[in-house]
Tab-separated table of N, CA and C in Angstrom:
chain	number	residue	atom	x	y	z
A	1	MET	N	27.053	31.873	-15.502
A	1	MET	CA	26.985	32.943	-16.482
A	1	MET	C	27.764	34.148	-15.953
A	2	LEU	N	28.531	34.774	-16.805
A	2	LEU	CA	29.272	35.971	-16.421
A	2	LEU	C	28.314	37.125	-16.149
A	3	THR	N	28.597	37.883	-15.127
A	3	THR	CA	27.737	39.025	-14.808
A	3	THR	C	28.519	40.324	-14.746
A	4	ASN	N	29.748	40.323	-15.222
A	4	ASN	CA	30.569	41.526	-15.182
A	4	ASN	C	30.114	42.494	-16.272
A	5	ILE	N	29.343	43.478	-15.897
A	5	ILE	CA	28.858	44.478	-16.846
A	5	ILE	C	29.785	45.683	-16.777
A	6	GLU	N	30.261	46.110	-17.930
A	6	GLU	CA	31.146	47.271	-17.999
A	6	GLU	C	30.374	48.522	-17.559
A	7	PRO	N	31.015	49.420	-16.801
A	7	PRO	CA	30.298	50.604	-16.316
A	7	PRO	C	29.814	51.536	-17.436
A	8	ASN	N	30.458	51.507	-18.588
A	8	ASN	CA	30.055	52.381	-19.693
A	8	ASN	C	29.177	51.657	-20.722
A	9	ALA	N	28.677	50.464	-20.365
A	9	ALA	CA	27.844	49.692	-21.291
A	9	ALA	C	26.536	50.436	-21.556
A	10	PRO	N	26.035	50.367	-22.790
A	10	PRO	CA	24.771	51.036	-23.115
A	10	PRO	C	23.607	50.375	-22.383
A	11	LYS	N	22.567	51.140	-22.137
A	11	LYS	CA	21.402	50.656	-21.404
A	11	LYS	C	20.156	50.582	-22.290
A	12	ASP	N	20.322	50.808	-23.587
A	12	ASP	CA	19.182	50.880	-24.504
A	12	ASP	C	18.262	49.672	-24.428
A	13	PHE	N	18.821	48.460	-24.324
A	13	PHE	CA	18.018	47.243	-24.329
A	13	PHE	C	17.789	46.675	-22.929
A	14	ASP	N	18.105	47.429	-21.879
A	14	ASP	CA	17.890	46.930	-20.517
A	14	ASP	C	16.427	46.564	-20.270
A	15	PHE	N	15.507	47.240	-20.927
A	15	PHE	CA	14.075	46.991	-20.728
A	15	PHE	C	13.665	45.570	-21.090
A	16	ILE	N	14.409	44.889	-21.962
A	16	ILE	CA	14.001	43.570	-22.459
A	16	ILE	C	14.731	42.428	-21.743
A	17	ILE	N	15.671	42.757	-20.862
A	17	ILE	CA	16.406	41.730	-20.140
A	17	ILE	C	15.438	40.994	-19.208
A	18	GLY	N	15.471	39.666	-19.271
A	18	GLY	CA	14.602	38.841	-18.432
A	18	GLY	C	13.759	37.905	-19.269
A	19	ASP	N	12.710	37.386	-18.642
A	19	ASP	CA	11.848	36.383	-19.257
A	19	ASP	C	10.479	36.978	-19.548
A	20	TRP	N	9.940	36.636	-20.726
A	20	TRP	CA	8.706	37.253	-21.216
A	20	TRP	C	7.780	36.243	-21.873
A	21	LYS	N	6.493	36.492	-21.778
A	21	LYS	CA	5.486	35.873	-22.635
A	21	LYS	C	5.304	36.835	-23.793
A	22	VAL	N	5.087	36.306	-24.990
A	22	VAL	CA	5.011	37.162	-26.172
A	22	VAL	C	3.734	36.870	-26.944
A	23	LYS	N	3.037	37.944	-27.314
A	23	LYS	CA	1.879	37.844	-28.198
A	23	LYS	C	2.327	38.315	-29.576
A	24	HIS	N	2.306	37.384	-30.527
A	24	HIS	CA	2.736	37.665	-31.896
A	24	HIS	C	1.534	37.902	-32.795
A	25	ARG	N	1.701	38.815	-33.749
A	25	ARG	CA	0.766	39.009	-34.859
A	25	ARG	C	1.611	39.089	-36.120
A	26	ARG	N	1.257	38.273	-37.112
A	26	ARG	CA	2.054	38.245	-38.339
A	26	ARG	C	1.115	38.187	-39.536
A	27	LEU	N	1.426	39.009	-40.552
A	27	LEU	CA	0.625	38.954	-41.775
A	27	LEU	C	0.719	37.569	-42.398
A	28	LYS	N	-0.400	37.078	-42.883
A	28	LYS	CA	-0.427	35.751	-43.501
A	28	LYS	C	0.391	35.723	-44.789
A	29	ASP	N	0.373	36.814	-45.538
A	29	ASP	CA	1.125	36.910	-46.793
A	29	ASP	C	1.782	38.288	-46.841
A	30	ILE	N	3.070	38.314	-47.111
A	30	ILE	CA	3.851	39.560	-47.028
A	30	ILE	C	4.030	40.196	-48.403
A	31	LEU	N	3.862	41.514	-48.445
A	31	LEU	CA	4.087	42.352	-49.626
A	31	LEU	C	3.190	41.984	-50.810
A	32	ASN	N	1.977	41.542	-50.504
A	32	ASN	CA	1.014	41.218	-51.550
A	32	ASN	C	-0.354	41.827	-51.258
A	33	GLY	N	-0.392	42.858	-50.409
A	33	GLY	CA	-1.657	43.516	-50.093
A	33	GLY	C	-2.533	42.745	-49.121
A	34	CYS	N	-2.008	41.727	-48.493
A	34	CYS	CA	-2.769	40.915	-47.542
A	34	CYS	C	-3.081	41.730	-46.286
A	35	GLU	N	-4.286	41.565	-45.772
A	35	GLU	CA	-4.671	42.226	-44.525
A	35	GLU	C	-5.072	41.220	-43.450
A	36	GLU	N	-4.832	39.932	-43.704
A	36	GLU	CA	-5.190	38.883	-42.745
A	36	GLU	C	-4.001	38.594	-41.830
A	37	TRP	N	-4.243	38.724	-40.529
A	37	TRP	CA	-3.200	38.498	-39.532
A	37	TRP	C	-3.372	37.134	-38.880
A	38	VAL	N	-2.254	36.498	-38.566
A	38	VAL	CA	-2.222	35.256	-37.802
A	38	VAL	C	-1.671	35.615	-36.426
A	39	GLU	N	-2.350	35.185	-35.374
A	39	GLU	CA	-1.904	35.454	-34.009
A	39	GLU	C	-1.443	34.162	-33.355
A	40	PHE	N	-0.368	34.252	-32.568
A	40	PHE	CA	0.153	33.085	-31.873
A	40	PHE	C	0.966	33.547	-30.676
A	41	GLU	N	1.274	32.615	-29.799
A	41	GLU	CA	1.995	32.911	-28.561
A	41	GLU	C	3.464	32.521	-28.694
A	42	GLY	N	4.243	32.996	-27.737
A	42	GLY	CA	5.644	32.627	-27.684
A	42	GLY	C	6.234	32.944	-26.325
A	43	ASP	N	7.482	32.568	-26.156
A	43	ASP	CA	8.251	32.858	-24.947
A	43	ASP	C	9.586	33.430	-25.374
A	44	SER	N	10.132	34.307	-24.545
A	44	SER	CA	11.399	34.955	-24.860
A	44	SER	C	12.200	35.152	-23.579
A	45	SER	N	13.506	34.970	-23.683
A	45	SER	CA	14.391	35.185	-22.550
A	45	SER	C	15.649	35.882	-23.061
A	46	THR	N	15.966	37.038	-22.491
A	46	THR	CA	17.105	37.833	-22.967
A	46	THR	C	18.113	38.032	-21.836
A	47	ARG	N	19.377	37.824	-22.170
A	47	ARG	CA	20.484	37.997	-21.223
A	47	ARG	C	21.548	38.887	-21.855
A	48	LYS	N	22.230	39.651	-21.005
A	48	LYS	CA	23.326	40.500	-21.480
A	48	LYS	C	24.549	39.644	-21.809
A	49	THR	N	25.307	40.096	-22.793
A	49	THR	CA	26.562	39.473	-23.185
A	49	THR	C	27.580	40.589	-23.430
A	50	LEU	N	28.788	40.209	-23.739
A	50	LEU	CA	29.841	41.167	-24.115
A	50	LEU	C	29.999	42.287	-23.088
A	51	GLY	N	29.853	41.940	-21.807
A	51	GLY	CA	30.008	42.944	-20.757
A	51	GLY	C	28.939	44.020	-20.793
A	52	GLY	N	27.803	43.721	-21.393
A	52	GLY	CA	26.713	44.689	-21.513
A	52	GLY	C	26.651	45.366	-22.869
A	53	PHE	N	27.637	45.115	-23.731
A	53	PHE	CA	27.655	45.694	-25.073
A	53	PHE	C	26.938	44.797	-26.083
A	54	GLY	N	26.234	43.808	-25.568
A	54	GLY	CA	25.445	42.924	-26.411
A	54	GLY	C	24.424	42.196	-25.576
A	55	ASN	N	23.530	41.503	-26.258
A	55	ASN	CA	22.581	40.638	-25.567
A	55	ASN	C	22.117	39.557	-26.523
A	56	LEU	N	21.602	38.491	-25.938
A	56	LEU	CA	21.120	37.350	-26.697
A	56	LEU	C	19.693	37.059	-26.246
A	57	GLU	N	18.794	37.050	-27.221
A	57	GLU	CA	17.374	36.792	-26.957
A	57	GLU	C	17.023	35.420	-27.516
A	58	ASP	N	16.647	34.503	-26.628
A	58	ASP	CA	16.260	33.149	-27.002
A	58	ASP	C	14.741	33.107	-27.086
A	59	ASN	N	14.206	32.683	-28.232
A	59	ASN	CA	12.762	32.698	-28.469
A	59	ASN	C	12.229	31.316	-28.771
A	60	GLN	N	11.035	31.055	-28.258
A	60	GLN	CA	10.259	29.899	-28.683
A	60	GLN	C	8.959	30.455	-29.252
A	61	LEU	N	8.702	30.163	-30.528
A	61	LEU	CA	7.536	30.680	-31.233
A	61	LEU	C	6.585	29.525	-31.518
A	62	HIS	N	5.315	29.726	-31.196
A	62	HIS	CA	4.307	28.684	-31.365
A	62	HIS	C	3.373	29.067	-32.513
A	63	PHE	N	3.888	28.939	-33.750
A	63	PHE	CA	3.049	29.166	-34.928
A	63	PHE	C	1.869	28.191	-34.872
A	64	PRO	N	0.765	28.507	-35.508
A	64	PRO	CA	-0.370	27.575	-35.494
A	64	PRO	C	-0.011	26.185	-36.017
A	65	GLU	N	0.870	26.110	-37.005
A	65	GLU	CA	1.194	24.813	-37.615
A	65	GLU	C	2.344	24.086	-36.922
A	66	SER	N	3.212	24.800	-36.198
A	66	SER	CA	4.332	24.157	-35.516
A	66	SER	C	5.050	25.169	-34.630
A	67	SER	N	5.873	24.643	-33.734
A	67	SER	CA	6.700	25.496	-32.874
A	67	SER	C	8.152	25.386	-33.318
A	68	PHE	N	8.910	26.455	-33.089
A	68	PHE	CA	10.334	26.436	-33.406
A	68	PHE	C	11.057	27.430	-32.524
A	69	ARG	N	12.383	27.380	-32.566
A	69	ARG	CA	13.227	28.278	-31.775
A	69	ARG	C	13.936	29.253	-32.702
A	70	ALA	N	14.301	30.397	-32.143
A	70	ALA	CA	15.089	31.394	-32.872
A	70	ALA	C	15.825	32.246	-31.853
A	71	VAL	N	16.895	32.889	-32.296
A	71	VAL	CA	17.618	33.815	-31.430
A	71	VAL	C	17.830	35.139	-32.154
A	72	ALA	N	17.826	36.187	-31.359
A	72	ALA	CA	18.255	37.501	-31.830
A	72	ALA	C	19.558	37.805	-31.099
A	73	LEU	N	20.568	38.144	-31.859
A	73	LEU	CA	21.867	38.526	-31.302
A	73	LEU	C	22.047	40.011	-31.569
A	74	ARG	N	22.318	40.756	-30.500
A	74	ARG	CA	22.494	42.205	-30.634
A	74	ARG	C	23.866	42.602	-30.101
A	75	SER	N	24.519	43.504	-30.837
A	75	SER	CA	25.797	44.038	-30.361
A	75	SER	C	25.849	45.542	-30.616
A	76	TYR	N	26.521	46.226	-29.709
A	76	TYR	CA	26.612	47.685	-29.750
A	76	TYR	C	28.008	48.104	-30.182
A	77	ASN	N	28.065	49.033	-31.145
A	77	ASN	CA	29.325	49.604	-31.601
A	77	ASN	C	29.479	50.975	-30.928
A	78	ALA	N	30.385	51.063	-29.966
A	78	ALA	CA	30.557	52.303	-29.203
A	78	ALA	C	31.088	53.447	-30.062
A	79	GLU	N	31.776	53.143	-31.159
A	79	GLU	CA	32.288	54.206	-32.031
A	79	GLU	C	31.181	54.851	-32.851
A	80	SER	N	30.262	54.053	-33.356
A	80	SER	CA	29.164	54.602	-34.177
A	80	SER	C	27.912	54.887	-33.356
A	81	ASN	N	27.887	54.411	-32.104
A	81	ASN	CA	26.703	54.522	-31.240
A	81	ASN	C	25.492	53.836	-31.863
A	82	LYS	N	25.733	52.720	-32.550
A	82	LYS	CA	24.640	51.981	-33.196
A	82	LYS	C	24.666	50.521	-32.786
A	83	TRP	N	23.476	49.956	-32.773
A	83	TRP	CA	23.285	48.539	-32.525
A	83	TRP	C	23.150	47.800	-33.843
A	84	SER	N	23.612	46.558	-33.874
A	84	SER	CA	23.339	45.636	-34.970
A	84	SER	C	22.562	44.466	-34.390
A	85	ILE	N	21.560	44.003	-35.147
A	85	ILE	CA	20.722	42.896	-34.702
A	85	ILE	C	20.683	41.836	-35.794
A	86	TRP	N	21.039	40.615	-35.417
A	86	TRP	CA	20.981	39.469	-36.321
A	86	TRP	C	19.888	38.524	-35.845
A	87	TRP	N	19.268	37.789	-36.761
A	87	TRP	CA	18.230	36.804	-36.443
A	87	TRP	C	18.664	35.448	-36.983
A	88	LEU	N	18.559	34.426	-36.143
A	88	LEU	CA	18.861	33.060	-36.541
A	88	LEU	C	17.657	32.195	-36.191
A	89	ASP	N	17.112	31.536	-37.192
A	89	ASP	CA	15.881	30.758	-37.094
A	89	ASP	C	16.250	29.276	-37.162
A	90	SER	N	15.774	28.469	-36.194
A	90	SER	CA	16.140	27.050	-36.162
A	90	SER	C	15.622	26.271	-37.366
A	91	ARG	N	14.641	26.809	-38.085
A	91	ARG	CA	14.153	26.129	-39.295
A	91	ARG	C	15.151	26.261	-40.438
A	92	PHE	N	16.046	27.259	-40.330
A	92	PHE	CA	17.076	27.503	-41.347
A	92	PHE	C	18.408	27.700	-40.623
A	93	PRO	N	18.949	26.644	-40.001
A	93	PRO	CA	20.080	26.792	-39.086
A	93	PRO	C	21.389	27.236	-39.720
A	94	ASP	N	21.463	27.265	-41.047
A	94	ASP	CA	22.693	27.692	-41.708
A	94	ASP	C	22.614	29.116	-42.244
A	95	ALA	N	21.531	29.832	-41.932
A	95	ALA	CA	21.322	31.166	-42.520
A	95	ALA	C	21.117	32.213	-41.436
A	96	LEU	N	22.105	33.069	-41.271
A	96	LEU	CA	22.006	34.204	-40.361
A	96	LEU	C	21.517	35.396	-41.169
A	97	ASP	N	20.396	35.998	-40.744
A	97	ASP	CA	19.841	37.117	-41.510
A	97	ASP	C	20.799	38.304	-41.560
A	98	VAL	N	20.664	39.116	-42.584
A	98	VAL	CA	21.414	40.369	-42.694
A	98	VAL	C	21.095	41.212	-41.461
A	99	PRO	N	22.087	41.824	-40.819
A	99	PRO	CA	21.773	42.598	-39.621
A	99	PRO	C	21.052	43.906	-39.944
A	100	VAL	N	20.094	44.235	-39.074
A	100	VAL	CA	19.516	45.572	-39.107
A	100	VAL	C	20.370	46.425	-38.171
A	101	VAL	N	20.567	47.692	-38.519
A	101	VAL	CA	21.461	48.571	-37.765
A	101	VAL	C	20.733	49.859	-37.439
A	102	GLY	N	20.884	50.328	-36.205
A	102	GLY	CA	20.232	51.582	-35.831
A	102	GLY	C	20.480	51.939	-34.383
A	103	CYS	N	19.625	52.821	-33.863
A	103	CYS	CA	19.812	53.329	-32.509
A	103	CYS	C	18.468	53.726	-31.899
A	104	PHE	N	18.515	54.069	-30.615
A	104	PHE	CA	17.339	54.494	-29.860
A	104	PHE	C	17.322	56.009	-29.693
A	105	ASN	N	16.124	56.565	-29.732
A	105	ASN	CA	15.876	57.969	-29.374
A	105	ASN	C	14.568	58.016	-28.597
A	106	ASP	N	14.618	58.537	-27.380
A	106	ASP	CA	13.430	58.697	-26.545
A	106	ASP	C	12.628	57.409	-26.403
A	107	GLY	N	13.314	56.290	-26.184
A	107	GLY	CA	12.646	55.024	-25.931
A	107	GLY	C	12.163	54.283	-27.158
A	108	VAL	N	12.507	54.771	-28.350
A	108	VAL	CA	12.126	54.099	-29.586
A	108	VAL	C	13.395	53.829	-30.386
A	109	GLY	N	13.592	52.556	-30.720
A	109	GLY	CA	14.747	52.162	-31.520
A	109	GLY	C	14.314	51.839	-32.936
A	110	ILE	N	15.017	52.407	-33.910
A	110	ILE	CA	14.733	52.161	-35.328
A	110	ILE	C	15.994	51.575	-35.960
A	111	PHE	N	15.816	50.459	-36.682
A	111	PHE	CA	16.932	49.704	-37.251
A	111	PHE	C	16.586	49.329	-38.685
A	112	TYR	N	17.548	49.455	-39.603
A	112	TYR	CA	17.307	49.213	-41.031
A	112	TYR	C	18.323	48.252	-41.626
A	113	ALA	N	17.891	47.596	-42.691
A	113	ALA	CA	18.788	46.760	-43.502
A	113	ALA	C	18.234	46.699	-44.916
A	114	ASP	N	19.121	46.395	-45.851
A	114	ASP	CA	18.720	46.071	-47.221
A	114	ASP	C	18.826	44.556	-47.346
A	115	ASP	N	17.775	43.949	-47.896
A	115	ASP	CA	17.753	42.489	-47.994
A	115	ASP	C	17.001	42.090	-49.265
A	116	VAL	N	16.870	40.798	-49.472
A	116	VAL	CA	16.128	40.258	-50.611
A	116	VAL	C	15.104	39.269	-50.063
A	117	LEU	N	13.853	39.403	-50.484
A	117	LEU	CA	12.779	38.511	-50.073
A	117	LEU	C	12.124	37.939	-51.322
A	118	ASN	N	12.217	36.627	-51.479
A	118	ASN	CA	11.632	35.958	-52.648
A	118	ASN	C	12.081	36.604	-53.958
A	119	GLY	N	13.371	36.944	-54.025
A	119	GLY	CA	13.940	37.522	-55.239
A	119	GLY	C	13.702	39.002	-55.419
A	120	VAL	N	13.038	39.654	-54.453
A	120	VAL	CA	12.726	41.082	-54.541
A	120	VAL	C	13.582	41.846	-53.527
A	121	SER	N	14.229	42.924	-53.969
A	121	SER	CA	14.988	43.770	-53.051
A	121	SER	C	14.017	44.511	-52.136
A	122	VAL	N	14.286	44.450	-50.828
A	122	VAL	CA	13.440	45.128	-49.850
A	122	VAL	C	14.306	45.844	-48.830
A	123	LYS	N	13.736	46.888	-48.265
A	123	LYS	CA	14.297	47.498	-47.068
A	123	LYS	C	13.557	46.862	-45.898
A	124	VAL	N	14.300	46.577	-44.843
A	124	VAL	CA	13.745	45.996	-43.631
A	124	VAL	C	13.857	47.040	-42.532
A	125	ARG	N	12.789	47.159	-41.743
A	125	ARG	CA	12.820	48.077	-40.594
A	125	ARG	C	12.333	47.331	-39.361
A	126	PHE	N	13.138	47.355	-38.306
A	126	PHE	CA	12.709	46.898	-36.982
A	126	PHE	C	12.450	48.149	-36.167
A	127	LYS	N	11.387	48.103	-35.375
A	127	LYS	CA	11.106	49.200	-34.447
A	127	LYS	C	10.875	48.605	-33.062
A	128	TRP	N	11.668	49.048	-32.097
A	128	TRP	CA	11.489	48.686	-30.698
A	128	TRP	C	10.879	49.873	-29.977
A	129	ILE	N	9.802	49.646	-29.256
A	129	ILE	CA	9.143	50.704	-28.495
A	129	ILE	C	9.219	50.315	-27.019
A	130	SER	N	10.018	51.060	-26.264
A	130	SER	CA	10.242	50.728	-24.853
A	130	SER	C	9.735	51.825	-23.927
A	131	THR	N	8.825	52.645	-24.405
A	131	THR	CA	8.322	53.742	-23.568
A	131	THR	C	7.529	53.230	-22.369
A	132	ASP	N	6.939	52.032	-22.457
A	132	ASP	CA	6.328	51.347	-21.320
A	132	ASP	C	7.157	50.097	-21.079
A	133	VAL	N	8.076	50.157	-20.119
A	133	VAL	CA	9.013	49.054	-19.901
A	133	VAL	C	8.319	47.792	-19.404
A	134	ASN	N	7.065	47.896	-18.950
A	134	ASN	CA	6.311	46.721	-18.522
A	134	ASN	C	5.605	46.035	-19.689
A	135	LYS	N	5.590	46.675	-20.840
A	135	LYS	CA	4.904	46.130	-22.007
A	135	LYS	C	5.585	46.621	-23.289
A	136	PRO	N	6.880	46.278	-23.468
A	136	PRO	CA	7.569	46.721	-24.684
A	136	PRO	C	6.996	46.034	-25.927
A	137	CYS	N	7.189	46.669	-27.058
A	137	CYS	CA	6.684	46.146	-28.335
A	137	CYS	C	7.785	46.187	-29.384
A	138	TRP	N	7.656	45.299	-30.327
A	138	TRP	CA	8.559	45.232	-31.469
A	138	TRP	C	7.708	45.090	-32.715
A	139	GLU	N	8.175	45.684	-33.805
A	139	GLU	CA	7.494	45.455	-35.076
A	139	GLU	C	8.508	45.412	-36.206
A	140	GLN	N	8.136	44.659	-37.231
A	140	GLN	CA	8.951	44.527	-38.432
A	140	GLN	C	8.133	45.028	-39.614
A	141	ALA	N	8.776	45.784	-40.488
A	141	ALA	CA	8.114	46.271	-41.702
A	141	ALA	C	9.071	46.123	-42.875
A	142	PHE	N	8.495	45.926	-44.066
A	142	PHE	CA	9.263	45.837	-45.304
A	142	PHE	C	8.802	46.914	-46.258
A	143	SER	N	9.716	47.363	-47.108
A	143	SER	CA	9.410	48.334	-48.147
A	143	SER	C	9.978	47.842	-49.467
A	144	LYS	N	9.143	47.856	-50.499
A	144	LYS	CA	9.604	47.492	-51.849
A	144	LYS	C	10.024	48.730	-52.641
A	145	ASP	N	9.766	49.938	-52.093
A	145	ASP	CA	10.031	51.173	-52.837
A	145	ASP	C	11.073	52.053	-52.144
A	146	ASN	N	12.088	51.390	-51.569
A	146	ASN	CA	13.226	52.083	-50.961
A	146	ASN	C	12.829	52.975	-49.778
A	147	GLY	N	11.800	52.554	-49.039
A	147	GLY	CA	11.429	53.269	-47.828
A	147	GLY	C	10.388	54.355	-47.995
A	148	ILE	N	9.812	54.491	-49.180
A	148	ILE	CA	8.738	55.494	-49.364
A	148	ILE	C	7.486	55.029	-48.636
A	149	THR	N	7.120	53.749	-48.809
A	149	THR	CA	5.996	53.174	-48.072
A	149	THR	C	6.476	51.913	-47.363
A	150	TRP	N	5.810	51.599	-46.261
A	150	TRP	CA	6.185	50.452	-45.447
A	150	TRP	C	4.958	49.587	-45.181
A	151	GLU	N	5.164	48.275	-45.172
A	151	GLU	CA	4.135	47.336	-44.755
A	151	GLU	C	4.610	46.659	-43.475
A	152	THR	N	3.933	46.958	-42.361
A	152	THR	CA	4.224	46.253	-41.120
A	152	THR	C	3.679	44.838	-41.267
A	153	ASN	N	4.552	43.838	-41.037
A	153	ASN	CA	4.137	42.461	-41.269
A	153	ASN	C	4.267	41.556	-40.051
A	154	TRP	N	4.839	42.065	-38.952
A	154	TRP	CA	4.966	41.246	-37.751
A	154	TRP	C	5.052	42.184	-36.558
A	155	THR	N	4.283	41.885	-35.500
A	155	THR	CA	4.382	42.646	-34.260
A	155	THR	C	4.512	41.669	-33.108
A	156	MET	N	5.185	42.123	-32.065
A	156	MET	CA	5.357	41.329	-30.849
A	156	MET	C	5.089	42.242	-29.661
A	157	GLU	N	4.239	41.771	-28.747
A	157	GLU	CA	3.960	42.477	-27.507
A	157	GLU	C	4.489	41.607	-26.379
A	158	PHE	N	5.387	42.162	-25.568
A	158	PHE	CA	6.053	41.426	-24.509
A	158	PHE	C	5.359	41.675	-23.174
A	159	LEU	N	5.093	40.594	-22.438
A	159	LEU	CA	4.490	40.664	-21.106
A	159	LEU	C	5.376	39.881	-20.143
A	160	LYS	N	5.741	40.483	-19.030
A	160	LYS	CA	6.652	39.840	-18.068
A	160	LYS	C	6.135	38.467	-17.664
A	161	SER	N	7.025	37.471	-17.670
A	161	SER	CA	6.679	36.141	-17.172
A	161	SER	C	6.661	36.193	-15.656
A	162	ILE	N	5.773	35.447	-15.072
A	162	ILE	CA	5.682	35.424	-13.601
A	162	ILE	C	6.218	34.105	-13.095
């Protein structure tokens, strides 16, 4: 694996580089007023790419009904100072999700996209919280009203693998 990191590469996602155990919580039904959460475990491994201007997160998710793999691909645009994040799910290997785009401020990264879920236009928000680098968190939320209200529907708590 190449390890040549550019000296001016961003450090925003350095906290997630390495191997992690992941505790997932996901709403059973999204955007329908559901308050029932499903909890499951997973594993994640993230490596830098693009000389440090990107990274690739390889995930194994153990849903109660089955396990599957997915990757998050992140790249940094030095001109806009923003990250783009794409998600690829092995259950749908021909569909790369619309990228969420955003940046970090004080250890919190906020990323947005416009997408369609089950025929409904939604705003998507990813939030990365890296204020405790030993226990970073991620959450996903959707909005049906153009960002006036948000429903958090998935959270991930990362714990260092030993």
